[in-house]
Every structure is written in C-alpha cells, then in structure tokens.
Short mmCIF file of C-alpha atoms and ligand atoms in Angstrom, two decimals:
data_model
loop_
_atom_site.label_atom_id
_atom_site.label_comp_id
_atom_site.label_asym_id
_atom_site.label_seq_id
_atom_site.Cartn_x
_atom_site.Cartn_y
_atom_site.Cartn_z
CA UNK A 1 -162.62 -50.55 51.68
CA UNK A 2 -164.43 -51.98 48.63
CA UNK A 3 -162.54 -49.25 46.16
CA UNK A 4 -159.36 -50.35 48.12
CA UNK A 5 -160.15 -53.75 47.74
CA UNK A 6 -159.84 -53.35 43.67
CA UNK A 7 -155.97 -52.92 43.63
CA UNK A 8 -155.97 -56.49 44.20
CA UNK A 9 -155.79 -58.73 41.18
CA UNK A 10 -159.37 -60.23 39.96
CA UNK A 11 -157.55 -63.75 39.96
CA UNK A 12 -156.79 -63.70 43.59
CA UNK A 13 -159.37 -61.82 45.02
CA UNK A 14 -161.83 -64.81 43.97
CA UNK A 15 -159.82 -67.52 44.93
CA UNK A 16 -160.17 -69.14 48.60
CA UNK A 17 -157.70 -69.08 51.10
CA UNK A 18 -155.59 -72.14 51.83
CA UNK A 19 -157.86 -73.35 54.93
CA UNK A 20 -155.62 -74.95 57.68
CA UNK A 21 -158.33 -76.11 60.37
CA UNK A 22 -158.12 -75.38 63.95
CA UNK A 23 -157.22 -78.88 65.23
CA UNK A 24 -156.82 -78.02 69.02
CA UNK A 25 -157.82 -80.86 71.42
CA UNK A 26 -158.13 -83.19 68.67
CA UNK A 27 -156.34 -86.33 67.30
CA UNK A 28 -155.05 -84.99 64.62
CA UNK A 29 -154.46 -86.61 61.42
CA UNK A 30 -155.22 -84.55 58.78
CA UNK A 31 -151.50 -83.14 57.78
CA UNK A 32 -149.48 -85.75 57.25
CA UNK A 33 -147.02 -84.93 60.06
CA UNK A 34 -144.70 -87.56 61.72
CA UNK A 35 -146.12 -87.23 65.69
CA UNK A 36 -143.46 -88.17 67.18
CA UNK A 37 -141.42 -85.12 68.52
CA UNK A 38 -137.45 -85.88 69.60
CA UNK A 39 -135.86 -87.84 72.51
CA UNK A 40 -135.18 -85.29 75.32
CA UNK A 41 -131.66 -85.64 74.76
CA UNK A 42 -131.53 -84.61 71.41
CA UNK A 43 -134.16 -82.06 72.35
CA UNK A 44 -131.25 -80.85 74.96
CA UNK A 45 -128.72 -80.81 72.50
CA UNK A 46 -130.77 -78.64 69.65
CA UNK A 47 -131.66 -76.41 71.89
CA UNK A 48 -127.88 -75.70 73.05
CA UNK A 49 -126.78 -75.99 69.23
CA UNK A 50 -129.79 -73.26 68.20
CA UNK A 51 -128.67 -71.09 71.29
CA UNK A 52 -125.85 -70.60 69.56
CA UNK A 53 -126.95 -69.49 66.37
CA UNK A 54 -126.46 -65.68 65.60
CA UNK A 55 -129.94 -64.52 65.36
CA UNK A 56 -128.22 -60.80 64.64
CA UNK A 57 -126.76 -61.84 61.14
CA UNK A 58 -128.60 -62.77 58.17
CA UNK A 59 -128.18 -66.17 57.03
CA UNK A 60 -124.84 -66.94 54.76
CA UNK A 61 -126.15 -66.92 51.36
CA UNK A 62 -124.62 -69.72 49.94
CA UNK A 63 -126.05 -72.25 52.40
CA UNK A 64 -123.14 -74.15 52.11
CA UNK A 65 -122.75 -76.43 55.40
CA UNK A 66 -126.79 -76.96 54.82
CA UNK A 67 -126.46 -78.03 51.45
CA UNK A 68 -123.55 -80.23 51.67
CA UNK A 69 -125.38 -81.79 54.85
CA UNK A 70 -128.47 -82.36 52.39
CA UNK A 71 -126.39 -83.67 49.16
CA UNK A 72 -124.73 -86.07 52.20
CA UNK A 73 -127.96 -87.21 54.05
CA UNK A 74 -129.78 -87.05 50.06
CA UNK A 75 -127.19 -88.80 48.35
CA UNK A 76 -127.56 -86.50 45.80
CA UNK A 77 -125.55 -87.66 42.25
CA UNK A 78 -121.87 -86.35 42.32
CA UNK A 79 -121.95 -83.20 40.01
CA UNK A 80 -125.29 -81.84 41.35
CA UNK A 81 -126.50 -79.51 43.96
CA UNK A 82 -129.37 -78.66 45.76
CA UNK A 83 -131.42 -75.09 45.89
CA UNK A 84 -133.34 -74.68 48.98
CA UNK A 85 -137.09 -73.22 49.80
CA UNK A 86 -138.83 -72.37 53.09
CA UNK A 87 -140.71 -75.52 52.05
CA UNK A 88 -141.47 -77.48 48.75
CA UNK A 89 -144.08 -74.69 48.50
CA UNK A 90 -142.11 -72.13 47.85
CA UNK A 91 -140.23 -74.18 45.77
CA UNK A 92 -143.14 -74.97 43.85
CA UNK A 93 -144.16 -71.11 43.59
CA UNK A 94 -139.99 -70.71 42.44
CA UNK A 95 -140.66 -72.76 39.51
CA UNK A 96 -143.80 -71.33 38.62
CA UNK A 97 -142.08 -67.62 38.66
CA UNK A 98 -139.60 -68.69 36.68
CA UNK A 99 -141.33 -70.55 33.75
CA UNK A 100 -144.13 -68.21 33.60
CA UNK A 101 -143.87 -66.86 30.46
CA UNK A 102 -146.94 -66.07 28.47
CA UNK A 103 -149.27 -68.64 27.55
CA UNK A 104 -146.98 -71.33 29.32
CA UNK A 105 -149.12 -74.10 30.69
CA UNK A 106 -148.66 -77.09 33.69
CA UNK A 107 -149.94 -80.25 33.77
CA UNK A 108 -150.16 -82.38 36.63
CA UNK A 109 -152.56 -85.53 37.29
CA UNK A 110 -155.85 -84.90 39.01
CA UNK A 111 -156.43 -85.33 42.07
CA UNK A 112 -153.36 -84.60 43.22
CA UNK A 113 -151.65 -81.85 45.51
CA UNK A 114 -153.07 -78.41 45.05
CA UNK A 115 -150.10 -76.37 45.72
CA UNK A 116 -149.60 -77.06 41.50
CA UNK A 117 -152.72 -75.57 40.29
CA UNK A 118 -152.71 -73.25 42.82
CA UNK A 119 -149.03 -72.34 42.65
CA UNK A 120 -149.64 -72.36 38.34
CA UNK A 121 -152.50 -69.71 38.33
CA UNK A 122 -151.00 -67.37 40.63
CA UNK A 123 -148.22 -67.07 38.24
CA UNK A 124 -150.43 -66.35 35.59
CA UNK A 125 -149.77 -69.66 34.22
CA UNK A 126 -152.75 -72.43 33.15
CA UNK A 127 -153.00 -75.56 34.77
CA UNK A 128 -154.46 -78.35 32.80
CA UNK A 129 -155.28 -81.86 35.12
CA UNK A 130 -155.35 -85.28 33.73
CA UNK A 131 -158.02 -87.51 35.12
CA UNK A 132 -155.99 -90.60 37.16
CA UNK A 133 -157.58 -94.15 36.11
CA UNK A 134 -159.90 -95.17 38.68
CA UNK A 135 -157.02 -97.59 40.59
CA UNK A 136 -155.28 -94.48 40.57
CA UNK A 137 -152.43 -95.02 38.16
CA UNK A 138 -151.92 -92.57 35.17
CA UNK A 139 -153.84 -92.08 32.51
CA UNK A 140 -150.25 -92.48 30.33
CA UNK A 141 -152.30 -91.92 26.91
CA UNK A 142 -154.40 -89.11 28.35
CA UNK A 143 -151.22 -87.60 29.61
CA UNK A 144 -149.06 -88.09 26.43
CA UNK A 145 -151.76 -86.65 24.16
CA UNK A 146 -151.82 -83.92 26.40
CA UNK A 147 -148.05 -83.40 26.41
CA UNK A 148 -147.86 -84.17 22.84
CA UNK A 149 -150.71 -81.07 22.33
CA UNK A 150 -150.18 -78.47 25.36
CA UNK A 151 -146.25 -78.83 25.52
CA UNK A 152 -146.70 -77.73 29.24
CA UNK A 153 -143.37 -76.02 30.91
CA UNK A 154 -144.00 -78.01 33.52
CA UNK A 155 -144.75 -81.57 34.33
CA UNK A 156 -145.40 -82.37 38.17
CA UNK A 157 -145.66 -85.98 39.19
CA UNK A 158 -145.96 -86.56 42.72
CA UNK A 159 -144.08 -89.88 44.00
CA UNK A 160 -145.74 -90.86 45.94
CA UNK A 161 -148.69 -89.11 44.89
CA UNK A 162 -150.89 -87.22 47.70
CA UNK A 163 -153.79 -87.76 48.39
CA UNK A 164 -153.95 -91.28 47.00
CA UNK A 165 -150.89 -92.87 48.34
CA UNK A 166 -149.97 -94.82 45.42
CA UNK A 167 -146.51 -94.85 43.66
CA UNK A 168 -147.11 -94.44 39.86
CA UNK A 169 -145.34 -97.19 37.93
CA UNK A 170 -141.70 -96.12 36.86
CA UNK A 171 -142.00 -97.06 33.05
CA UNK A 172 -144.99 -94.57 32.94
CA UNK A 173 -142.88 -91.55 34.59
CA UNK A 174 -139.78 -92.68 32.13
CA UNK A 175 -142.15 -92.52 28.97
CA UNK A 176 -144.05 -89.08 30.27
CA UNK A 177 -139.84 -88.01 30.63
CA UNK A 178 -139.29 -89.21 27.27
CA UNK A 179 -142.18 -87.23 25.87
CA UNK A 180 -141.78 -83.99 27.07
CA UNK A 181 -138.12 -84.29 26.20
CA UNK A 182 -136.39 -80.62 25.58
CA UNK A 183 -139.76 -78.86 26.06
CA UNK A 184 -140.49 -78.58 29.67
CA UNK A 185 -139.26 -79.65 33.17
CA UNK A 186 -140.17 -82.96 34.69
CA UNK A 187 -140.84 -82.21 38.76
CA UNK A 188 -140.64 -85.34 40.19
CA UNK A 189 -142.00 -84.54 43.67
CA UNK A 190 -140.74 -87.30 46.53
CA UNK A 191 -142.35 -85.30 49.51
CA UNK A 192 -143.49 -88.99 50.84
CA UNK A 193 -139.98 -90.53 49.70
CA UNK A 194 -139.35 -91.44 53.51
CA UNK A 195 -141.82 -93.83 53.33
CA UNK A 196 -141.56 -95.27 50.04
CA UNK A 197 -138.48 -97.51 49.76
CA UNK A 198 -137.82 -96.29 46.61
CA UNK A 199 -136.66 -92.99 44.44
CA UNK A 200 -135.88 -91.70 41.53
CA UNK A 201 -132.85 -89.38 42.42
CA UNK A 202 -130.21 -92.07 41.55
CA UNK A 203 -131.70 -91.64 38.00
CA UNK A 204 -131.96 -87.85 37.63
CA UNK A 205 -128.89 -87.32 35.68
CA UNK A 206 -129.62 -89.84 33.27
CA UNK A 207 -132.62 -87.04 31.96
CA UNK A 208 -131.65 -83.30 31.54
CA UNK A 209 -135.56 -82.14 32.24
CA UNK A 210 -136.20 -83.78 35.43
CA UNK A 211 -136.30 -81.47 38.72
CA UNK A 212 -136.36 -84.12 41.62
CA UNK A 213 -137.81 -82.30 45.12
CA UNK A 214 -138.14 -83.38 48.53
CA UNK A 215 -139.14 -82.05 51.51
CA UNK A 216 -137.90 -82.75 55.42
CA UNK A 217 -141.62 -82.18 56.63
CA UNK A 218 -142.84 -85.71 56.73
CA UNK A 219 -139.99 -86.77 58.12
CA UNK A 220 -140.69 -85.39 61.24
CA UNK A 221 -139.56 -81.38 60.43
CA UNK A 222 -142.80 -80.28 59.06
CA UNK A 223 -142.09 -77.12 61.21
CA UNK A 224 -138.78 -75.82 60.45
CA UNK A 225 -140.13 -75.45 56.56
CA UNK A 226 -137.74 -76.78 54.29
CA UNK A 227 -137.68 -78.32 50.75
CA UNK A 228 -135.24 -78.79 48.23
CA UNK A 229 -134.30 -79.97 44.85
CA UNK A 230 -132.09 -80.95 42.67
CA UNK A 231 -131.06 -80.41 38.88
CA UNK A 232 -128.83 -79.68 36.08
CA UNK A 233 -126.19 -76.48 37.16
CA UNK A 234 -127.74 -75.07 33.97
CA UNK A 235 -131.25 -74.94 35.40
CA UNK A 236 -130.49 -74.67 39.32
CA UNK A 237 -129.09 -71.33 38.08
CA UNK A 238 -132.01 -70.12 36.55
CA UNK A 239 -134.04 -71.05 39.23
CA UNK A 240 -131.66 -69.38 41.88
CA UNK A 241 -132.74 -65.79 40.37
CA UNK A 242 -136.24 -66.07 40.83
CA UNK A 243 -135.27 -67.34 44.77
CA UNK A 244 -135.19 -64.88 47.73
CA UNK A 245 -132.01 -63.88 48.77
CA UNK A 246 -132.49 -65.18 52.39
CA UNK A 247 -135.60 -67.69 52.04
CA UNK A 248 -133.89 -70.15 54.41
CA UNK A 249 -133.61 -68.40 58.39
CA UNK A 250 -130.71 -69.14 60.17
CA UNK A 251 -132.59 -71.47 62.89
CA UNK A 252 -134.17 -73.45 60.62
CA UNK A 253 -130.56 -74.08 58.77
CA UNK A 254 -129.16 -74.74 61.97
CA UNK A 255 -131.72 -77.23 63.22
CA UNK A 256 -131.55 -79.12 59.73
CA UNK A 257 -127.85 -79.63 59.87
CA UNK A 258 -128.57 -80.80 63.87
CA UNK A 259 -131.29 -82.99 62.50
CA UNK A 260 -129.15 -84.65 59.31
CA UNK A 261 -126.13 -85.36 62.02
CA UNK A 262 -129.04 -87.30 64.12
CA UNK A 263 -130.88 -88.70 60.74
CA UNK A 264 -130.66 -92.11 62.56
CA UNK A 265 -133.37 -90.70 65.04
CA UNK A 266 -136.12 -89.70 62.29
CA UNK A 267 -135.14 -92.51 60.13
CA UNK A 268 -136.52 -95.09 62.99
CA UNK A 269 -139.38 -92.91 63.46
CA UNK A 270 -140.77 -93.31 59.31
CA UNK A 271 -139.57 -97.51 60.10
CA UNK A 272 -142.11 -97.38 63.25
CA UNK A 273 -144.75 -95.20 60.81
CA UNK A 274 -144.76 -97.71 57.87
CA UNK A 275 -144.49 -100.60 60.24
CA UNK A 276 -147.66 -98.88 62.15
CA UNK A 277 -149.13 -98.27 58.18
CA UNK A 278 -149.13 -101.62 57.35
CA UNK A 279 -150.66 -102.76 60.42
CA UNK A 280 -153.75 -99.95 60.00
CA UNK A 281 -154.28 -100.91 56.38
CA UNK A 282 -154.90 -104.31 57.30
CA UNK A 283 -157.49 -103.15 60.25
CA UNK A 284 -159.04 -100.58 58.17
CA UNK A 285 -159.60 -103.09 55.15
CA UNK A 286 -161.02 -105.77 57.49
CA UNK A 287 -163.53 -102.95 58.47
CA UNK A 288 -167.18 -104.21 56.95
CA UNK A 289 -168.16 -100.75 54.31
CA UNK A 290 -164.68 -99.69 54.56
CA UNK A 291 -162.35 -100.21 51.54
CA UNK A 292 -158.22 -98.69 51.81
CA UNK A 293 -155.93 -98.37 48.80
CA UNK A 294 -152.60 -99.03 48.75
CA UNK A 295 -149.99 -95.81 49.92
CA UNK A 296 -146.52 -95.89 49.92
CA UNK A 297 -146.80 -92.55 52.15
CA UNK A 298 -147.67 -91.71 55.42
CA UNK A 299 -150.90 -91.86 55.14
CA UNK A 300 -153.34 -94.46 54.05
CA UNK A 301 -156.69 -93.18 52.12
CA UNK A 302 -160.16 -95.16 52.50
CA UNK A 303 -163.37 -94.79 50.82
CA UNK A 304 -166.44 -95.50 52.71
CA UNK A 305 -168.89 -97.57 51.01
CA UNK A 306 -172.09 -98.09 52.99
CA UNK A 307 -175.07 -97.70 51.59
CA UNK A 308 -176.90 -94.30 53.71
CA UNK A 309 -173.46 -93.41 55.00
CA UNK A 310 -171.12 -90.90 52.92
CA UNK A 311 -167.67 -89.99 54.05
CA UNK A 312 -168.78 -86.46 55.10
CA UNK A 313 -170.88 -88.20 57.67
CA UNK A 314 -167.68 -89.94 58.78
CA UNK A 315 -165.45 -87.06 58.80
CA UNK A 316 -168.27 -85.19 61.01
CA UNK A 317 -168.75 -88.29 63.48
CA UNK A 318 -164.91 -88.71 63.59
CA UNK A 319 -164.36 -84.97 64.27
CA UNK A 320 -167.65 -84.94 66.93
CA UNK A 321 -165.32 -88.17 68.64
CA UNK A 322 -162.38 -85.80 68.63
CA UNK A 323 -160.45 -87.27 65.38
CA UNK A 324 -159.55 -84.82 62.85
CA UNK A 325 -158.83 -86.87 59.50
CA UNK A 326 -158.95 -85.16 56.03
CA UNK A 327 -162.37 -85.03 53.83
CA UNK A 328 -160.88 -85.15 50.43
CA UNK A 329 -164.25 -86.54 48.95
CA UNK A 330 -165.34 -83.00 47.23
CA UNK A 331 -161.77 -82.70 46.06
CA UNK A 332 -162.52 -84.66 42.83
CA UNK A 333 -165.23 -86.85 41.34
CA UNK A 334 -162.64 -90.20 41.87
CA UNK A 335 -162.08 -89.25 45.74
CA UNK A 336 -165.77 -89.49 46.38
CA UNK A 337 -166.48 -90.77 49.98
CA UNK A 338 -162.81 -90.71 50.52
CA UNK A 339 -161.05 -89.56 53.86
CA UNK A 340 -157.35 -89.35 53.90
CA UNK A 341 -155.57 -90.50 57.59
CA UNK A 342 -152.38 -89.59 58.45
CA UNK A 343 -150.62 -92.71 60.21
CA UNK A 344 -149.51 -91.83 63.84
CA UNK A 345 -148.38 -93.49 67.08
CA UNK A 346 -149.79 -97.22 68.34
CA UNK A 347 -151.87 -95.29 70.35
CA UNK A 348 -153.32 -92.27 68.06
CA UNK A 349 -154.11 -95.02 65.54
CA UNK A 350 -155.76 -97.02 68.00
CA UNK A 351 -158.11 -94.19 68.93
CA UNK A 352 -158.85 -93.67 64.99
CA UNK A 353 -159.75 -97.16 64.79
CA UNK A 354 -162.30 -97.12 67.54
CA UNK A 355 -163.58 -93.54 66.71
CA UNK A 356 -164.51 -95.21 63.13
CA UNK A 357 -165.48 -98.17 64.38
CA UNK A 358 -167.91 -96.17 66.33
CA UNK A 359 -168.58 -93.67 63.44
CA UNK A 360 -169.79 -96.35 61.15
CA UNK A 361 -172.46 -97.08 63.49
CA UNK A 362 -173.54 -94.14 64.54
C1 LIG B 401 -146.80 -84.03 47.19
C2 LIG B 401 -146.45 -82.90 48.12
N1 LIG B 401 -145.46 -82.06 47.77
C3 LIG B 401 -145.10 -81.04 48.56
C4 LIG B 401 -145.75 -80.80 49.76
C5 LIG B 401 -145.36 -79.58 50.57
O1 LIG B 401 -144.36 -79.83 51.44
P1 LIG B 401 -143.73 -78.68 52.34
O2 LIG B 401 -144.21 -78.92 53.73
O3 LIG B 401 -142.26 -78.87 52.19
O4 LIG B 401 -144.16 -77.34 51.80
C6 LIG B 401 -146.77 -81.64 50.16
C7 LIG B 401 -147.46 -81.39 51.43
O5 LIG B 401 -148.41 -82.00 51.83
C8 LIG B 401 -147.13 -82.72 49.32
O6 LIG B 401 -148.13 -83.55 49.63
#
C-alpha cells in the first residue's frame, strides 16, 4: 500500500481531512444549521412534489425553472444570472479551478472560513491571510498593501464573516473593491445573509469584479447542498466551463423550487433564530468570565475568560453534558478561548445555557 499510496499528490497526502464530528445524542450546535425541520404539511406536500421527480433522467442542464426561482426569491439585479454548486463549496473549489493559473494567489482575512485556503491550495494556488484587528474588523491597510503587492485572483470576504459573526463595515469592502479593480475577483460570500438584514447584491453591478455567493444551507436546507452566485455574463461563462455538467441532482432542484414557493416558511424560521440570537447574546454576556461579540449570523461566538479555565475545558465539559458547540480556539491566535454556538430552538438554547452555566463551575 505505501508504494500505492505515492500516486497521490505530496500536497494532499499531508493535509487533514475535513473532520465532521459524530454528534449523535447530542445538542448539537456546532454547524450552523437552522433546527427547525418543516411543518408536516409542507413535509406532505414535498414529499408528493419529490415523488414525482424523474429519478431516471439526468437533470436538465440549463437549470432553468431553479434559477429563475433563485433570481425571483434572490432578487438578483435584472441582467444577471445565477450559476449553481452542490453547495458554496463547490462553488468555492469552481473558482479556484478556474483562476488557477500559475503563481496566482488568494487572499482572504484570517480567521475566517477554511474552505478558502483549503479550496486555494488544492488548486495549486497560494493563499495568503490577513490578520483581522482584534474587534474583528479588517485590517483595511494590511489588506490594501497586500492587494497593492500580491495582486491576488481572488479576494474572499465573508459577510457575515464565520467564525466571528461580525459584518465588516461596507466602506472597507468598497475600498478593498476599488483596489483590486481589473486584477482579480471580489467573492463577496453572504452564506449568513439570512440573518443579517443587509446585502450587498443590490450593489453588484455597480463593480465588474465582484462575485456575490449565497448559500440555502443556513436557511434551513443545509442538506439538499446548494449554493449559488452571481456575476457579470462575461465571467459566469467562464466559470460555467470549469462546472460539472450535472453538479445539481434532480431532487435537490426539485426540493429548492418547493422550498422558494414556501420561502415564507424558512423566512419565519431565521425571524424566530435572530429573535432567539439576540435573546442568548444578552444571557451569555451577563454570564460572570464569559464575554460574546457581536454576529449578524446564526451563531453567536464567546470567549471564555476565567482565570484556570480555557475554552477547551468548556468545550469538553459542554460535550461531557451532551452539548456539542464548536472549539475554534486553536483555529487562530485571535480566537483563543473562543467557542462558536450555533443559535437553535427556545429550548436547545436553554439547555446550552444551563450546560455552561454548569461548565463554568465545574
Ligand atoms: C462563510 C461560509 N461560506 C460558505 C459556507 C459553505 O456553505 P455550503 O453549505 O453551501 O457549502 C459556509 C459554511 O459554513 C460558510 O461559513
């Protein structure tokens, strides 16, 4: 097996695997997923509409009824269109194919979400991370000079950014925009954009660079895997090449037109989420050695700050009380002690409350 093992590239063999835990019997809020699952009803009515679906064809390629449904339930600019992934990961792997051209480089803040770096170096591409400021905004002359030196192909900016939660201030995307100009693409990534109250897609065609992508998963369809962004024709065509033919099954095209007809359903479900975020922020902060920054996601990050106590102890005591939250703290030197908790039901939330009430004890 070892000589087998050598027809796989250096690069990969020494990276780790993406680690997904087991989170069976737990609480778990470590994935940012909405928990609530669909009113039987509509549960009823899916299942009759995905009966339907002709599992012996492959899908249409153009997607058309999907995309329109998504430009619709978007409101995606008139004169622009949508390319789909089975997820903004693939999407992010997409644009990574296609810009990888020798010695091209991406540059994303640090931390942020690792699909980038991840997604960069498989390509063959470098990844270069800029240091956030210790509030977690940019580092806007760190990332100019950076721009202004690397030229990177690609530019991601998360907005909301994950796993911090914060929304970076707009003047500081426009001027990173404005700097890269005609030599790279702009990804601004709105994965949390259900939660945010705010976006930048009304802008995109005012800037030629920008790639704006979004994702259904938070919303509530983390498991039907579908992302999608949006462009100039000129560069949604170049993208499209580097695209599998059939990357979006027929079910999961079927369920996501269901879903966008029935929008009205999920978007109550992120109202009752931030509602429920605002409400755990406020509990978490009153907690004595517990500090929480602000998130315009769907998920609230705290740092623990008691002296003897590190948030590894927490995430252990959490998981030993049945909570599964995420330990970002080794992630990067400004996430130290931090644990990252998706929001979920009244009740879920409740039970993460106690649990660290309890863990911060003992
Ligand atoms: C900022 C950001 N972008 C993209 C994704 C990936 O989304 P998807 O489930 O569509 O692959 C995530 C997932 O956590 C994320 O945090």
């Amino acid at each position: 097996m070892a000589d087998l093992l050598q027809v796989v590239r250096d690069d990969v063999r020494s990276l780790a695997a993406y680690h997904v835990p087991d989170a069976s019997g737990l609480v778990k809020l470590d994935a940012m997923e909405n928990p609530y699952t669909l009113p039987p009803e509509l549960q009823q009515l899916l299942g009759d509409r995905l009966a339907a679906v002709a599992l012996n064809r492959y899908p249409v390629p153009s997607y058309a009824a999907l995309k329109a449904a998504i430009r619709d339930h978007a409101g995606i600019p008139p004169g622009f269109d949508v390319m789909l992934g089975n997820g903004s990961d693939e999407l992010i792997a997409m644009l990574s194919t296609a810009c990888a051209k020798p010695g091209a480089k991406v540059l994303a803040p640090v931390p942020g979400f690792v699909m980038y770096a991840m997604s960069a170096q498989l390509a063959g591409m470098s990844f270069i991370g800029v240091p956030l400021c210790a509030d977690f905004s940019l580092d806007l002359d760190a990332m100019l000079a950076v721009i202004g030196k690397e030229r990177p192909a690609i530019t991601y900016l998360a907005y909301p950014n994950n796993p911090t939660g914060n929304l970076f201030k707009l003047d500081d995307l426009l001027q990173i925009i404005r700097a890269v100009g005609d030599t790279g693409l702009v990804v601004v990534d709105e994965a949390y954009q259900p939660f945010a109250g705010t976006s930048f897609l009304a802008r995109l065609p005012e800037f030629s660079n920008v790639v704006l992508m979004r994702t259904v998963s938070k919303l509530g369809l983390a498991g039907i895997r579908l992302g999608y962004l949006s462009a100039a024709s000129e560069l949604l065509a170049e993208f499209d090449k580097v695209r599998p033919p059939y990357n979006v099954n027929v079910l999961t095209e079927a369920a996501a037109i269901f879903m966008f007809e029935h929008a009205a359903t999920l978007d109550a479900q992120a109202a009752a989420l931030c509602t429920e975020r605002a409400r755990m922020a406020e509990q978490l902060a009153a907690m004595p050695g517990v500090v929480c920054f602000p998130s315009a996601a769907n998920f609230l990050l705290i740092r623990i700050e008691r002296p003897g106590l590190s948030g590894t102890d927490v995430f252990e005591r959490l998981l030993a009380r049945q909570v599964l939250v995420k330990n970002v703290g080794k992630m990067h030197t400004l996430l130290e002690n931090c644990l990252r908790i998706t929001v979920s039901t009244p009740q879920e939330n409740a039970m993460l409350l106690n649990a660290l009430q309890s863990s911060l004890m003992s």
